[in-house]
PDB file of C-alpha atoms in Angstrom:
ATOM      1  CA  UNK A   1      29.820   7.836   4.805  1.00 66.00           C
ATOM      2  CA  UNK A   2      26.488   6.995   3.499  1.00 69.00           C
ATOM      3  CA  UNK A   3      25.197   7.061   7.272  1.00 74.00           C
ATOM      4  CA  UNK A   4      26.276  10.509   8.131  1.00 80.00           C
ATOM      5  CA  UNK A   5      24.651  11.864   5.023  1.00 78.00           C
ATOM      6  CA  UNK A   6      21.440  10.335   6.697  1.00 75.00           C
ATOM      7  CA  UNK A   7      22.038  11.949   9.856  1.00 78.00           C
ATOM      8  CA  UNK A   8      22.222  15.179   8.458  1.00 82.00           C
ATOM      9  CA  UNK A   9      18.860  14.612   7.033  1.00 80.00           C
ATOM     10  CA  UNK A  10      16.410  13.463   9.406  1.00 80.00           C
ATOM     11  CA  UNK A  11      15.060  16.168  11.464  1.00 81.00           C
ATOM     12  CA  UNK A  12      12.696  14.479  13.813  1.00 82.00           C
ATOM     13  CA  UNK A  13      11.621  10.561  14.663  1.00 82.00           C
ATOM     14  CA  UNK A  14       8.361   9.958  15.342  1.00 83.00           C
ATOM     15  CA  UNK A  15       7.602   6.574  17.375  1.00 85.00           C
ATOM     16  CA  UNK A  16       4.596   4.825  17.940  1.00 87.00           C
ATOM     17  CA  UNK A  17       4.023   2.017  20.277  1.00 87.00           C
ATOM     18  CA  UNK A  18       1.635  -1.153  19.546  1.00 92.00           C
ATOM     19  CA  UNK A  19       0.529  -4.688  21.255  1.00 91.00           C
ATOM     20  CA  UNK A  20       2.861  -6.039  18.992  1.00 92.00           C
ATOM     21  CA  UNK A  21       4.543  -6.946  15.545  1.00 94.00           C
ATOM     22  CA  UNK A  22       1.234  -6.836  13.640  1.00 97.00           C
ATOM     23  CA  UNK A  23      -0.072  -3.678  14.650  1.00 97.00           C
ATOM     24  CA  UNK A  24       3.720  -2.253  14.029  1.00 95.00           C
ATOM     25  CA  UNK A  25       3.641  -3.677  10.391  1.00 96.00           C
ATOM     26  CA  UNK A  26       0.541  -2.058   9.896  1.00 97.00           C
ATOM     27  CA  UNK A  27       1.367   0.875  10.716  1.00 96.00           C
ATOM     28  CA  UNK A  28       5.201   1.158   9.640  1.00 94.00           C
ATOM     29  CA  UNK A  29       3.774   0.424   6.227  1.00 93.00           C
ATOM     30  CA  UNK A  30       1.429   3.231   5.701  1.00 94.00           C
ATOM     31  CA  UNK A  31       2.940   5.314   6.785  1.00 91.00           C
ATOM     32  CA  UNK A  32       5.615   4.478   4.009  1.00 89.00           C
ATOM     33  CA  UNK A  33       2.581   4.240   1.560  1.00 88.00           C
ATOM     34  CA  UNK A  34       1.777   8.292   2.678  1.00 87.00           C
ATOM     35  CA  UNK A  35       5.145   9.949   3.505  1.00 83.00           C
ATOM     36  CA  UNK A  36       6.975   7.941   0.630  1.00 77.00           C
ATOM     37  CA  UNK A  37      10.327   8.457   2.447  1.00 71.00           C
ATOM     38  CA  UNK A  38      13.117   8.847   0.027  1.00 70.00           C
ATOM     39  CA  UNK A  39      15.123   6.044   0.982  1.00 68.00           C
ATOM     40  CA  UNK A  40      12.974   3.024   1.121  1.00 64.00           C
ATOM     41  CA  UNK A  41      11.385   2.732  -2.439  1.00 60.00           C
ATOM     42  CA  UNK A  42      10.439  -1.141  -2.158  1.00 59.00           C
ATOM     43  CA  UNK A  43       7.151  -0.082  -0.243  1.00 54.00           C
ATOM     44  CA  UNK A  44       6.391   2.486  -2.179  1.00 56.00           C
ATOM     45  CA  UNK A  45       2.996   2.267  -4.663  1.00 58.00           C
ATOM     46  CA  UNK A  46       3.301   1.008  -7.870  1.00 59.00           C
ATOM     47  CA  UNK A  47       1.450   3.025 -10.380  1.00 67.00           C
ATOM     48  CA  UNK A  48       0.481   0.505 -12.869  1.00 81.00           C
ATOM     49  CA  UNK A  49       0.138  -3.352 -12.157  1.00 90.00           C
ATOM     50  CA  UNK A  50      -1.349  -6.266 -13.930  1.00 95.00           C
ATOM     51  CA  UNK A  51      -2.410  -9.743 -13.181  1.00 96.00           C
ATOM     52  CA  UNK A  52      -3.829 -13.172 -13.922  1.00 97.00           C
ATOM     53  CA  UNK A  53      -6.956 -14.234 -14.114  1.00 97.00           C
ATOM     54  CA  UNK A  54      -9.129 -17.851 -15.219  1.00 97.00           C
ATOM     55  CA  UNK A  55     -11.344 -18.190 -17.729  1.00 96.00           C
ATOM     56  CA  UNK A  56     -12.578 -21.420 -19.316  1.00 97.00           C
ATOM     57  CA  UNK A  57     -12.780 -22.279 -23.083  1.00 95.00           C
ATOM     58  CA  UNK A  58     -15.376 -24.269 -25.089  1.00 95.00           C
ATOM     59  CA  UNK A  59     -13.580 -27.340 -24.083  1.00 95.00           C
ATOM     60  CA  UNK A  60     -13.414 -26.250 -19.992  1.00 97.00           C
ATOM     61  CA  UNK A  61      -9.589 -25.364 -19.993  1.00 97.00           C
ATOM     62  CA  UNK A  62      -8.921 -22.891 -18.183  1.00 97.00           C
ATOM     63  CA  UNK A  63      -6.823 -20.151 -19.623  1.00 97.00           C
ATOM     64  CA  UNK A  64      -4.821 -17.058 -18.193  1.00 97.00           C
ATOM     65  CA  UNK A  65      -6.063 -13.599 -19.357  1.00 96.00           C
ATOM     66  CA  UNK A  66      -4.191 -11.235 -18.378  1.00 96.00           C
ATOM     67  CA  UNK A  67      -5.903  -7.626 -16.933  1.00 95.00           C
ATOM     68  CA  UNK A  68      -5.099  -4.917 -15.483  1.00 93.00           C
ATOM     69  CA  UNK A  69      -5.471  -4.576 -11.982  1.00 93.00           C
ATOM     70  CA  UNK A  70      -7.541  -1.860 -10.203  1.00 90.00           C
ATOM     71  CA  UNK A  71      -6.324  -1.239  -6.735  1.00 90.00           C
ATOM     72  CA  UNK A  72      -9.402   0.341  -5.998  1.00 90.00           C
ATOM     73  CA  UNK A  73     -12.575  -1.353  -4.489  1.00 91.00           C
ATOM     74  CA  UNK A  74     -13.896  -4.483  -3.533  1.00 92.00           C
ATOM     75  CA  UNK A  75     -11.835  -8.116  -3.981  1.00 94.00           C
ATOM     76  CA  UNK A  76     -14.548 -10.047  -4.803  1.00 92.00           C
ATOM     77  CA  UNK A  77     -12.966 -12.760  -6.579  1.00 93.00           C
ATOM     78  CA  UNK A  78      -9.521 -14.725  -7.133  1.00 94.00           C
ATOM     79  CA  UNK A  79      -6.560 -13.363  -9.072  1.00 96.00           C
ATOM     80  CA  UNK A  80      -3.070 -14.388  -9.345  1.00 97.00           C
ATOM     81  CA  UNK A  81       0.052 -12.239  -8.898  1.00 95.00           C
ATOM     82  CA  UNK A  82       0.947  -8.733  -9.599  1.00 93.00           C
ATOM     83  CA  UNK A  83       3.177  -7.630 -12.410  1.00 94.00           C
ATOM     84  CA  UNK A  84       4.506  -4.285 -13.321  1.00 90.00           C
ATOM     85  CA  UNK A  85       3.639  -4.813 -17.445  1.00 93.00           C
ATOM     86  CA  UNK A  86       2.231  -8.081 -19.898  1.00 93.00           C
ATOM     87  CA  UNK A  87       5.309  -9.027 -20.597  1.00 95.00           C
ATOM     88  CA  UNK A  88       6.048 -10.377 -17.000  1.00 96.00           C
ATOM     89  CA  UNK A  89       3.064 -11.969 -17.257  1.00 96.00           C
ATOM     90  CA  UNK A  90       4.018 -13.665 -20.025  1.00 96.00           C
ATOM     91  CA  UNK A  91       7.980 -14.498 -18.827  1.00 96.00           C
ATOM     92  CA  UNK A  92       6.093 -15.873 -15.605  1.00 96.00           C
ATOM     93  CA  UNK A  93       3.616 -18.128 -17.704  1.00 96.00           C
ATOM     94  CA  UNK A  94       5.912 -19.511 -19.664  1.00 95.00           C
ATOM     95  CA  UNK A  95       8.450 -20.268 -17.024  1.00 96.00           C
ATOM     96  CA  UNK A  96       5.315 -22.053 -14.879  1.00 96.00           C
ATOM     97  CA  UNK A  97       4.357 -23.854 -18.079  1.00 96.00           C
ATOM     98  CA  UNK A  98       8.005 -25.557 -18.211  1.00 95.00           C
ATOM     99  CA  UNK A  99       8.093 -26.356 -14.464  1.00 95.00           C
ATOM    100  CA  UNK A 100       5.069 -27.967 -14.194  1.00 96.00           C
ATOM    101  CA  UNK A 101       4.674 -29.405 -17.949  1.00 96.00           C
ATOM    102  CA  UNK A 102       1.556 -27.233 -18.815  1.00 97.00           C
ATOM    103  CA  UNK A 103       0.631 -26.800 -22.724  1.00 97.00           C
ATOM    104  CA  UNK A 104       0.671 -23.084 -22.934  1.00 95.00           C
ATOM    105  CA  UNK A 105      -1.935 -23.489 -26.111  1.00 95.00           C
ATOM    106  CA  UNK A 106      -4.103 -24.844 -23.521  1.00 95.00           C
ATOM    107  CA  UNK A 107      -3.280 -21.635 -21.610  1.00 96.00           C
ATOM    108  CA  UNK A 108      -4.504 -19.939 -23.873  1.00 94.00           C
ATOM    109  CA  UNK A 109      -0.638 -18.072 -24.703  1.00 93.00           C
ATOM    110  CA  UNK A 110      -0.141 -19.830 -28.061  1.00 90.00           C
ATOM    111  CA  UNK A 111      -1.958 -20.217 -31.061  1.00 89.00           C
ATOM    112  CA  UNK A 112      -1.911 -23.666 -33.133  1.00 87.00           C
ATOM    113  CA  UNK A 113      -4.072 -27.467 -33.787  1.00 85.00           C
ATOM    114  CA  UNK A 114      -2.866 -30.493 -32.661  1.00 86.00           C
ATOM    115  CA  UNK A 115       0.346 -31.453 -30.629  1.00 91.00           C
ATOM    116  CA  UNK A 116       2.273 -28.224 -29.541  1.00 92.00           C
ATOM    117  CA  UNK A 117       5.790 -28.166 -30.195  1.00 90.00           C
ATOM    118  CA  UNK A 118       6.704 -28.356 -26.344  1.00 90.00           C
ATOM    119  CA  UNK A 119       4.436 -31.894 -26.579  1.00 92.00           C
ATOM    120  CA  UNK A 120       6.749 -33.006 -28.936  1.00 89.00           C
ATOM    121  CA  UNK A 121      10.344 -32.468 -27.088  1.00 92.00           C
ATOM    122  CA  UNK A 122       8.724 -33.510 -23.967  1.00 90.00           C
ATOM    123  CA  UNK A 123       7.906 -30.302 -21.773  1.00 91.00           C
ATOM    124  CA  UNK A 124       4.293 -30.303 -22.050  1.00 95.00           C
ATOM    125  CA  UNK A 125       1.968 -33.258 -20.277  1.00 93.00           C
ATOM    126  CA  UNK A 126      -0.046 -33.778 -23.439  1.00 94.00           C
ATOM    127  CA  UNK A 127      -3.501 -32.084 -22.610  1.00 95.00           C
ATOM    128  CA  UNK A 128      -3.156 -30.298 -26.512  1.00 95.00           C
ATOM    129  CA  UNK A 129      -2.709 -34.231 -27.977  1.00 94.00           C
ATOM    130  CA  UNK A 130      -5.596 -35.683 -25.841  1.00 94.00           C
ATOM    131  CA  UNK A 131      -3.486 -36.966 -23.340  1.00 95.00           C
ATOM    132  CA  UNK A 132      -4.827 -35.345 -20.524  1.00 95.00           C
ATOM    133  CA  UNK A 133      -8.436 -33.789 -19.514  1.00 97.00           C
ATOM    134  CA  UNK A 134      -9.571 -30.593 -18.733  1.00 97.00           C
ATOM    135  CA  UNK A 135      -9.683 -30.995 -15.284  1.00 97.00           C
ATOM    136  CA  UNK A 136      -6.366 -32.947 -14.630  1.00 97.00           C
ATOM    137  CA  UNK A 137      -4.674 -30.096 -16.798  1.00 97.00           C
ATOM    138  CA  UNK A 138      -7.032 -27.467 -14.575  1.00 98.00           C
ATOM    139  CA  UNK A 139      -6.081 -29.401 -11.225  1.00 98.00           C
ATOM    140  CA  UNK A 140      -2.446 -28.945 -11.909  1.00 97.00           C
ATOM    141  CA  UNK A 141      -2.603 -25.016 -12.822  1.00 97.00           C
ATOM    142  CA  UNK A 142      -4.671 -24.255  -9.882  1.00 97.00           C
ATOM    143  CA  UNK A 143      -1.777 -26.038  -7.824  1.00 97.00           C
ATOM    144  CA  UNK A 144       0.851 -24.380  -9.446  1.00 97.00           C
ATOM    145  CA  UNK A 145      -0.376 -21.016  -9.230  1.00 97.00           C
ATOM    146  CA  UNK A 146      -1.356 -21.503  -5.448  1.00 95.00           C
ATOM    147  CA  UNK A 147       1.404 -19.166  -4.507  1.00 93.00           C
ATOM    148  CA  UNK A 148       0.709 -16.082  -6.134  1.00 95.00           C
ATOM    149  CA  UNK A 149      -2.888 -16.463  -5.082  1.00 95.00           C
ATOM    150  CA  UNK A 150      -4.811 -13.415  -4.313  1.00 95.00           C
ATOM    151  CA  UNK A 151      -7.703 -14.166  -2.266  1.00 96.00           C
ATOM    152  CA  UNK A 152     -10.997 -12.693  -2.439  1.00 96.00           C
ATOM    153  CA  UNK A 153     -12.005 -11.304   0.797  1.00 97.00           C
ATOM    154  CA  UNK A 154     -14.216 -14.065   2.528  1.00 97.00           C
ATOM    155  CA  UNK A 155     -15.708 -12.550   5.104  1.00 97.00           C
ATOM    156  CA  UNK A 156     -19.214 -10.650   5.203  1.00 96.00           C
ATOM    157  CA  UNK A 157     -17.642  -7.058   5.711  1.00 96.00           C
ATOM    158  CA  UNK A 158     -14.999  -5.385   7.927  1.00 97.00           C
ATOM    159  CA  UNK A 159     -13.036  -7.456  10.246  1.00 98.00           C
ATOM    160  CA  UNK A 160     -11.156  -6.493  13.608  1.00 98.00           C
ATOM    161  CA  UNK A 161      -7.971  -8.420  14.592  1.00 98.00           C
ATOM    162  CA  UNK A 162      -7.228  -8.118  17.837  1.00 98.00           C
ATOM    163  CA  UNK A 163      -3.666  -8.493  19.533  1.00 97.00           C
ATOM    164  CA  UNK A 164      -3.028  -8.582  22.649  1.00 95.00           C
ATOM    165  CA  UNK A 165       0.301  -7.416  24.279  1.00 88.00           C
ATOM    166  CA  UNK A 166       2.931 -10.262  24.606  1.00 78.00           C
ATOM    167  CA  UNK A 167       4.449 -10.299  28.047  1.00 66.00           C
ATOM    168  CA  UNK A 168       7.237 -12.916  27.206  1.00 68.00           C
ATOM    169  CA  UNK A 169       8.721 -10.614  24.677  1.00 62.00           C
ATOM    170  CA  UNK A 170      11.926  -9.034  24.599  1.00 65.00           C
ATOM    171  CA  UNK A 171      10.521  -5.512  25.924  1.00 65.00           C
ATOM    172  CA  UNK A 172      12.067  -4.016  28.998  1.00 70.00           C
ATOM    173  CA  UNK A 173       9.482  -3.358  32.225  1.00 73.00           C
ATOM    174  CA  UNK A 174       8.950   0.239  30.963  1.00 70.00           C
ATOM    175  CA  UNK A 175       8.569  -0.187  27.548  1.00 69.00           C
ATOM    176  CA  UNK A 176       5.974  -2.776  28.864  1.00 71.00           C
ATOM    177  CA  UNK A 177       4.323  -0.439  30.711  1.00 78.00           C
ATOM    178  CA  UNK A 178       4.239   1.923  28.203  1.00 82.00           C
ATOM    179  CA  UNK A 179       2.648  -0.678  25.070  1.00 86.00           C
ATOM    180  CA  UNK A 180      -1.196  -0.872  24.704  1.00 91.00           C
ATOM    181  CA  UNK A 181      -2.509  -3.753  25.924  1.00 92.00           C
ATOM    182  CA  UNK A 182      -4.582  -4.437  23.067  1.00 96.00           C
ATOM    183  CA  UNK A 183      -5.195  -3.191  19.693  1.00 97.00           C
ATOM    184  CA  UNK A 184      -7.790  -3.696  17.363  1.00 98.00           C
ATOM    185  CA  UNK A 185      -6.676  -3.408  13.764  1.00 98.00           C
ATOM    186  CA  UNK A 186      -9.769  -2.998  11.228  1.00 98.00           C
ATOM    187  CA  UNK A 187      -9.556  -4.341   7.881  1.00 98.00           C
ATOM    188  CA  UNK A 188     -11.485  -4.524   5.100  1.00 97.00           C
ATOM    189  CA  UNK A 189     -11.530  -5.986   1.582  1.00 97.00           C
ATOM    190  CA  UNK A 190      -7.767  -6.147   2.747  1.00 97.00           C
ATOM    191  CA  UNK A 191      -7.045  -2.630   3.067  1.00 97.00           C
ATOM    192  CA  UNK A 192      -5.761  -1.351   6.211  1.00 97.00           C
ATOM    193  CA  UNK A 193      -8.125   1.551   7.739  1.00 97.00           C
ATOM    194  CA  UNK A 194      -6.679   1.978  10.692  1.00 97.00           C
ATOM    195  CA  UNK A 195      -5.550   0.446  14.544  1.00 97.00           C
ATOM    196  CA  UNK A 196      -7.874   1.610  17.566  1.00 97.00           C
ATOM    197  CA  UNK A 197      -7.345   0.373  21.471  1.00 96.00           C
ATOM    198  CA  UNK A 198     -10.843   0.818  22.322  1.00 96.00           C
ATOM    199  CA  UNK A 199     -13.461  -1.628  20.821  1.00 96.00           C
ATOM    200  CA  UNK A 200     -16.134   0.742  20.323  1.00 96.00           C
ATOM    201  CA  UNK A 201     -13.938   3.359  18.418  1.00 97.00           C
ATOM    202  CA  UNK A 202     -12.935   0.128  16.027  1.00 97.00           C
ATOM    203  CA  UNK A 203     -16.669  -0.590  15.494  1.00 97.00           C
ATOM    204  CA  UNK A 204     -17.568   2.924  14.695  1.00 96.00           C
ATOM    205  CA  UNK A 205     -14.606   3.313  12.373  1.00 96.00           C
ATOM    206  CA  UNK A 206     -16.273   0.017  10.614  1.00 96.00           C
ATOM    207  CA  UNK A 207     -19.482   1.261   9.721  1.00 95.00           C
ATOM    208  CA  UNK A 208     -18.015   4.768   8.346  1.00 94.00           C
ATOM    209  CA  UNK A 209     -17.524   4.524   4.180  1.00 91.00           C
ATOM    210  CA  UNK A 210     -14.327   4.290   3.186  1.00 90.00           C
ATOM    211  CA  UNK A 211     -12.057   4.321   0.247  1.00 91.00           C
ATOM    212  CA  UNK A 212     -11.101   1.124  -0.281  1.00 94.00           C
ATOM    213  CA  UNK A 213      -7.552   0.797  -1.521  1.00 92.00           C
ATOM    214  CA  UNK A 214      -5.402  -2.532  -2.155  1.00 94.00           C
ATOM    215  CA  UNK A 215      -2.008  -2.748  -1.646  1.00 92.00           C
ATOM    216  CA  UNK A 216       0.123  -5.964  -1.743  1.00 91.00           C
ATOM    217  CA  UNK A 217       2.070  -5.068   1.414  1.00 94.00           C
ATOM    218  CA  UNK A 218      -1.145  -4.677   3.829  1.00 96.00           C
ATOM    219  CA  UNK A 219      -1.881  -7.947   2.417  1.00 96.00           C
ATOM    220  CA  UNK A 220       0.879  -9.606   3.077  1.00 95.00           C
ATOM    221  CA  UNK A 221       0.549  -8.862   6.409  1.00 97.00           C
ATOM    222  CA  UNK A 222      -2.728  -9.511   6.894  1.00 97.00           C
ATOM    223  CA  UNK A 223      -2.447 -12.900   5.440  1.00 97.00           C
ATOM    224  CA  UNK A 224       0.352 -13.928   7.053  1.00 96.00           C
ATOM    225  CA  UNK A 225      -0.959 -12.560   9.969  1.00 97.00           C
ATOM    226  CA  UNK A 226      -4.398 -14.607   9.638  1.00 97.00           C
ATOM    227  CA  UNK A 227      -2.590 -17.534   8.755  1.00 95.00           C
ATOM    228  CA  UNK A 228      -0.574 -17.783  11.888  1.00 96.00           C
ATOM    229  CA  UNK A 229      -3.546 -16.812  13.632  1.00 95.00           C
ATOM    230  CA  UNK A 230      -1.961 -14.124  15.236  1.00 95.00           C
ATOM    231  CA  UNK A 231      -5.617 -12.823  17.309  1.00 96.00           C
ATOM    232  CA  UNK A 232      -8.903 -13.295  17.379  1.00 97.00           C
ATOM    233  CA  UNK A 233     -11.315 -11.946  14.526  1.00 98.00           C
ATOM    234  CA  UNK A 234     -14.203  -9.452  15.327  1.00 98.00           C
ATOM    235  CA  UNK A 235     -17.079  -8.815  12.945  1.00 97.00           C
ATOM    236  CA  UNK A 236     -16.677  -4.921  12.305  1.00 97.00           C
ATOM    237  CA  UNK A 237     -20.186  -4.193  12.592  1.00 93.00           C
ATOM    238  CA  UNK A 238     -21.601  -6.441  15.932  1.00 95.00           C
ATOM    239  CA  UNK A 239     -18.239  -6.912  17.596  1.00 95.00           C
ATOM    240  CA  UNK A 240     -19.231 -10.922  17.647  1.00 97.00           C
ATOM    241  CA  UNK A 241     -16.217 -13.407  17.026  1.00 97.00           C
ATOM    242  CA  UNK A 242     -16.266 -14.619  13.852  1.00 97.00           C
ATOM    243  CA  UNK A 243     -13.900 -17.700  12.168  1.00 97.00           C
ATOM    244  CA  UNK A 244     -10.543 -17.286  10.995  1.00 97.00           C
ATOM    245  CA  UNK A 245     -11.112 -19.292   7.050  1.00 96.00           C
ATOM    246  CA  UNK A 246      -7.485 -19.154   6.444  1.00 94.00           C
ATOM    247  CA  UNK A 247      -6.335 -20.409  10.437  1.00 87.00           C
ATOM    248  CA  UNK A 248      -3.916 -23.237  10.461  1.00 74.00           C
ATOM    249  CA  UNK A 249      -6.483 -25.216  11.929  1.00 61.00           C
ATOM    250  CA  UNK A 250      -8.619 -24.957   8.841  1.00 52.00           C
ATOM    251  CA  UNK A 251      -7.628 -27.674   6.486  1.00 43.00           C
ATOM    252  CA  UNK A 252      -9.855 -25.486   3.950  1.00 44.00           C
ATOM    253  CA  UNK A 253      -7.669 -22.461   4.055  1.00 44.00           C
ATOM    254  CA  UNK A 254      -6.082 -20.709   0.887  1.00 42.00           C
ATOM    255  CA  UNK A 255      -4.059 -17.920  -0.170  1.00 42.00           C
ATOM    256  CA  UNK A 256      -0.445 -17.509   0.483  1.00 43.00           C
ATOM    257  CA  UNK A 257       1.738 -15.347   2.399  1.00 39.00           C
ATOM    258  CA  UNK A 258       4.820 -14.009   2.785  1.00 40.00           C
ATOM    259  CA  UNK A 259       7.270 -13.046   5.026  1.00 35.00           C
ATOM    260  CA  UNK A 260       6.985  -9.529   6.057  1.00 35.00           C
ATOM    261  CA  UNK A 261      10.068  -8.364   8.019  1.00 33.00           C
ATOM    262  CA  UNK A 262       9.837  -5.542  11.023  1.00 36.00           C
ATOM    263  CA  UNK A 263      10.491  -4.291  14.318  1.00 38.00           C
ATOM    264  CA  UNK A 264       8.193  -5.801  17.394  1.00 40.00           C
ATOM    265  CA  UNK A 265       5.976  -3.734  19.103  1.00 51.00           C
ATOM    266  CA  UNK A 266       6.967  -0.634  17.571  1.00 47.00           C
ATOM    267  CA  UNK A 267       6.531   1.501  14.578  1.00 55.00           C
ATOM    268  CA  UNK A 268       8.680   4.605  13.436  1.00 50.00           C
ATOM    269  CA  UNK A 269       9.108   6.937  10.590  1.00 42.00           C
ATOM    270  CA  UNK A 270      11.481   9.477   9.965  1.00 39.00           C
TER     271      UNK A 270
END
């Protein structure tokens, strides 16, 4: 059997206890990102990925350009999705363009004057006949792309999330006993660099330079995390509270999320 085959592989478990399901998300996924275990390969980096970004033409449509994407650095603006090659991009344009009656000239994916040929069997609103402005055309990308939003990171630098142990939780008095109390989990520019219980040690990891590395899992996470407001946010630097921009009290918010599946309150790798 496939399980006994697993068995005879592992050779040790390593098991690491945290306030709770964020900090054990965290954690369970980079260490996936650095031991890339043979057996779970959807965490795993992808080498290459692309995505979608906005750029207006002479008459203020905006079109999708696709780019690559550099994992590395700052997020500093919007993009949308992440692909594994153009032609995804493309597959996924065109499939959003017949949902939502877009004019993929407008878009910026076909060439061509006048009516497109979608206009003329019905699938495209009419923004390539005059039928529809810039900015209704605009409105209804931006809403239809909502979900594979990537948000530029909106705060001022690194961020601590704190979580605090849940007592209601399904833990037994010694594993209780056992979990931190709190955790402070330091993000920046949505990468992951690290989970501390002391406050100080998270504020002097903060101001140390580090490599800045995106990956869509951490965000995930953190989003979802951030959106559920999950703890209270910590400016790296002075430790003062800071707002939460994408709270569900903030009728501003953006971004997306999705669900992230895992253990509570604990992290393992084998």
């Amino acid at each position: 059997a496939a399980s006994d085959v697993y068995k005879r592989q592992v050779h040790r478990v390593d098991c690491q206890l945290t306030a709770g399901e964020v900090g054990a998300l965290l954690i369970e996924n980079a260490a996936i990102k650095a031991e890339a275990p043979l057996y779970n390969r959807r965490q795993r980096r992808s080498r290459k990925l692309w995505t979608q970004r906005l750029q207006a033409d002479l008459e203020g449509f905006l079109q999708v350009v696709p780019s690559d994407f550099c994992p590395a650095g700052e997020r500093i603006e919007s993009v949308f999705g992440l692909f594994r090659s153009r032609r995804h991009i493309d597959e996924s344009l065109r499939s959003l363009a017949r949902e939502h009656g877009l004019c993929l000239r407008m878009l910026g994916a076909e060439r061509g004057r006048g009516p497109c040929f979608q206009h003329q069997i019905g699938r495209c609103g009419g923004a390539c006949a005059g039928k529809e402005s810039p900015k209704d055309h605009n409105d209804r990308l931006l809403a239809a792309l909502e979900k594979q939003r990537i948000a530029a990171w909106p705060f001022a630098g690194p961020i601590l999330l704190v979580e605090e142990k849940d007592a209601k939780g399904k833990s037994t008095e010694h594993e209780l006993a056992l979990q931190p109390r709190r955790q402070f989990h330091l993000l920046h520019h949505w990468s992951y660099l690290g989970t501390y219980e002391r406050r100080d040690r998270a504020r002097q990891a903060a101001k140390r330079d580090c490599d800045l590395i995106f990956d869509r899992d951490t965000y995930r996470i953190a989003m979802r995390s951030l959106r559920l407001n999950a703890g209270q946010l910590l400016d790296g630097a002075s430790g003062d509270p800071i707002g939460n921009p994408f709270g569900t009290s903030n009728p501003a918010r953006q971004g997306s999320a999705e669900p992230a599946a895992g253990s509570h309150g604990q992290a393992g790798s084998a």
